[in-house]
Short mmCIF file of C-alpha atoms in Angstrom, two decimals:
data_model
loop_
_atom_site.label_atom_id
_atom_site.label_comp_id
_atom_site.label_asym_id
_atom_site.label_seq_id
_atom_site.Cartn_x
_atom_site.Cartn_y
_atom_site.Cartn_z
CA MET A 72 0.00 0.00 0.00
CA THR A 73 1.44 3.35 -1.03
CA PRO A 74 1.33 6.53 1.05
CA PHE A 75 -1.28 7.80 -1.41
CA HIS A 76 -3.57 4.88 -0.54
CA GLN A 77 -3.04 5.65 3.14
CA ILE A 78 -3.92 9.32 2.63
CA ILE A 79 -7.08 8.34 0.75
CA GLY A 80 -7.96 6.05 3.68
CA LEU A 81 -7.46 8.88 6.18
CA THR A 82 -9.66 11.26 4.19
CA ARG A 83 -12.27 8.50 4.05
CA ILE A 84 -12.21 8.35 7.85
CA GLY A 85 -12.44 12.15 7.89
CA LYS A 86 -15.48 12.00 5.64
CA VAL A 87 -17.21 9.56 7.98
CA ALA A 88 -16.31 11.69 11.02
CA GLN A 89 -17.54 14.89 9.41
CA GLY A 90 -20.69 13.09 8.25
CA VAL A 91 -21.36 12.05 11.85
CA ALA A 92 -20.75 15.67 12.93
CA HIS A 93 -23.37 16.77 10.38
CA VAL A 94 -25.83 14.27 11.82
CA VAL A 95 -25.22 15.62 15.33
CA ILE A 96 -25.62 19.23 14.15
CA GLY A 97 -28.81 18.23 12.35
CA LEU A 98 -30.19 16.63 15.49
CA THR A 99 -29.48 19.79 17.51
CA TRP A 100 -31.33 21.84 14.91
CA LEU A 101 -34.26 19.42 15.07
CA LEU A 102 -34.44 18.90 18.83
CA THR A 103 -33.50 22.22 20.41
CA ASP A 104 -34.74 25.75 19.88
CA SER A 105 -32.35 28.66 19.80
CA ALA A 106 -33.14 32.37 19.50
CA SER A 107 -29.85 33.06 17.72
CA ARG A 108 -30.52 30.34 15.13
CA THR A 109 -33.99 31.69 14.51
CA ALA A 110 -32.58 35.21 14.16
CA GLY A 111 -29.99 34.02 11.66
CA ILE A 112 -32.51 32.49 9.29
CA ASP A 113 -35.56 34.61 10.09
CA TRP A 114 -35.06 36.77 7.01
CA VAL A 115 -35.69 33.73 4.77
CA GLU A 116 -39.44 33.34 5.14
CA PHE A 117 -39.76 29.86 3.65
CA ILE A 118 -36.91 28.24 5.64
CA THR A 119 -37.49 26.79 9.11
CA PRO A 120 -34.98 25.44 11.62
CA HIS A 121 -36.40 21.95 11.07
CA MET A 122 -35.72 22.16 7.34
CA ILE A 123 -32.11 23.05 8.03
CA GLY A 124 -31.89 20.26 10.60
CA TRP A 125 -33.09 17.72 8.07
CA ALA A 126 -30.61 19.03 5.48
CA TRP A 127 -27.73 18.55 7.94
CA LEU A 128 -29.00 15.11 8.91
CA ILE A 129 -29.52 13.80 5.37
CA THR A 130 -26.23 15.10 3.97
CA GLY A 131 -24.38 13.72 6.99
CA VAL A 132 -25.88 10.25 6.66
CA VAL A 133 -25.25 10.09 2.91
CA ALA A 134 -21.66 11.38 3.21
CA ALA A 135 -20.84 9.00 6.07
CA THR A 136 -22.35 6.10 4.11
CA ILE A 137 -20.21 6.98 1.10
CA GLY A 138 -17.15 7.16 3.35
CA LEU A 139 -17.91 3.69 4.74
CA GLN A 140 -17.94 2.06 1.31
CA PRO A 141 -14.99 -0.36 1.08
CA ARG A 142 -14.35 0.47 -2.56
CA ARG A 143 -15.68 3.53 -4.25
CA THR A 144 -15.09 5.50 -7.41
CA ARG A 145 -13.54 8.92 -7.55
CA ASN A 146 -16.91 10.42 -8.56
CA LEU A 147 -18.69 8.91 -5.59
CA SER A 148 -15.96 10.18 -3.29
CA GLN A 149 -16.29 13.70 -4.70
CA THR A 150 -20.08 13.52 -4.28
CA GLY A 151 -19.60 12.78 -0.58
CA PHE A 152 -17.27 15.72 -0.16
CA GLY A 153 -19.64 17.94 -2.14
CA LEU A 154 -22.46 17.10 0.24
CA LEU A 155 -20.21 17.88 3.20
CA MET A 156 -19.54 21.31 1.69
CA LEU A 157 -23.09 22.13 0.55
CA THR A 158 -25.08 22.39 3.79
CA PRO A 159 -22.56 24.36 5.86
CA THR A 160 -21.94 26.76 2.97
CA VAL A 161 -25.64 27.51 2.50
CA VAL A 162 -26.28 27.87 6.24
CA ALA A 163 -23.18 30.09 6.62
CA LEU A 164 -24.56 32.35 3.88
CA TYR A 165 -27.93 32.57 5.66
CA PHE A 166 -26.22 33.67 8.88
CA LEU A 167 -23.90 36.07 7.07
CA VAL A 168 -26.84 37.81 5.42
CA GLY A 169 -28.67 37.84 8.76
CA TRP A 170 -25.66 39.52 10.36
CA VAL A 171 -25.45 42.12 7.58
CA GLY A 172 -29.17 42.77 8.09
CA HIS A 173 -28.47 43.43 11.75
CA LEU A 174 -25.92 46.11 10.80
CA ILE A 175 -28.35 48.05 8.60
CA PRO A 176 -30.35 50.45 10.79
CA SER A 177 -33.47 50.41 8.61
CA VAL A 178 -33.77 46.61 8.81
CA GLU A 179 -35.60 45.09 11.77
CA GLY A 180 -34.20 41.99 13.39
CA GLY A 181 -31.12 40.30 12.05
CA ALA A 182 -28.50 38.17 13.72
CA PRO A 183 -26.05 40.08 15.94
CA THR A 184 -23.86 36.98 16.33
CA GLY A 185 -24.42 35.76 12.78
CA ILE A 186 -20.82 36.39 11.73
CA THR A 187 -19.54 33.98 14.38
CA THR A 188 -21.98 31.28 13.35
CA ALA A 189 -21.24 31.86 9.67
CA ALA A 190 -17.50 31.52 10.28
CA SER A 191 -18.01 28.26 12.20
CA TYR A 192 -20.11 26.69 9.48
CA ALA A 193 -17.80 27.99 6.74
CA ALA A 194 -14.87 26.29 8.50
CA LEU A 195 -16.65 22.94 8.14
CA ALA A 196 -17.10 23.56 4.42
CA VAL A 197 -13.44 24.55 3.98
CA ASN A 198 -12.33 21.41 5.83
CA ALA A 199 -14.37 19.21 3.50
CA GLY A 200 -13.02 21.09 0.49
CA LEU A 201 -9.42 20.55 1.59
CA MET A 202 -10.01 16.83 2.21
CA SER A 203 -11.58 16.63 -1.24
CA ARG A 204 -8.58 18.23 -2.93
CA VAL A 205 -6.10 15.96 -1.14
CA THR A 206 -8.10 12.88 -2.12
CA LEU A 207 -8.40 14.03 -5.73
CA MET A 208 -4.63 14.67 -5.96
CA CYS A 209 -3.89 11.20 -4.58
CA HIS A 210 -6.27 9.60 -7.09
CA ARG A 211 -4.58 11.49 -9.92
CA VAL A 212 -1.09 10.42 -8.83
CA LEU A 213 -2.20 6.80 -8.51
CA SER A 214 -3.86 6.80 -11.94
CA ARG A 215 -0.72 8.25 -13.56
CA TRP A 216 1.50 5.71 -11.85
CA GLY A 217 -0.78 2.91 -12.93
CA GLY A 218 -1.74 2.01 -9.38
CA ASP A 219 -5.20 0.77 -8.61
CA GLU A 220 -7.48 3.38 -7.14
#
């Protein structure tokens, strides 16, 4: 087994771990109420905390399931990482806009701590993106060297 295979294995473990983290975040959105969460997404009239909770939960389960596959294709791996980036990016944008709304005097409501929440969720998306790039580079090296992926 080459170091590239080992790196791919570690990012697979990371994908499962981050998928589990998404599930936990989703459960907190579904089971607990929070005024700051409501303030962060209140400006989007058709989005509820439960909808966001289900999005976290579903993407986490699917990404963790993909990570648990003993043998997967590069496309399936990238799909898992894409899911791990999608939900935190969208939720970070909701909170960022809510925070900007708080700064504008003519806008009622907003999320005074939205920037902190947005940064936290964006960090999860960046982490998944970095794991994705490392995995993709390892797959490319292995395919050029003629190693099995």
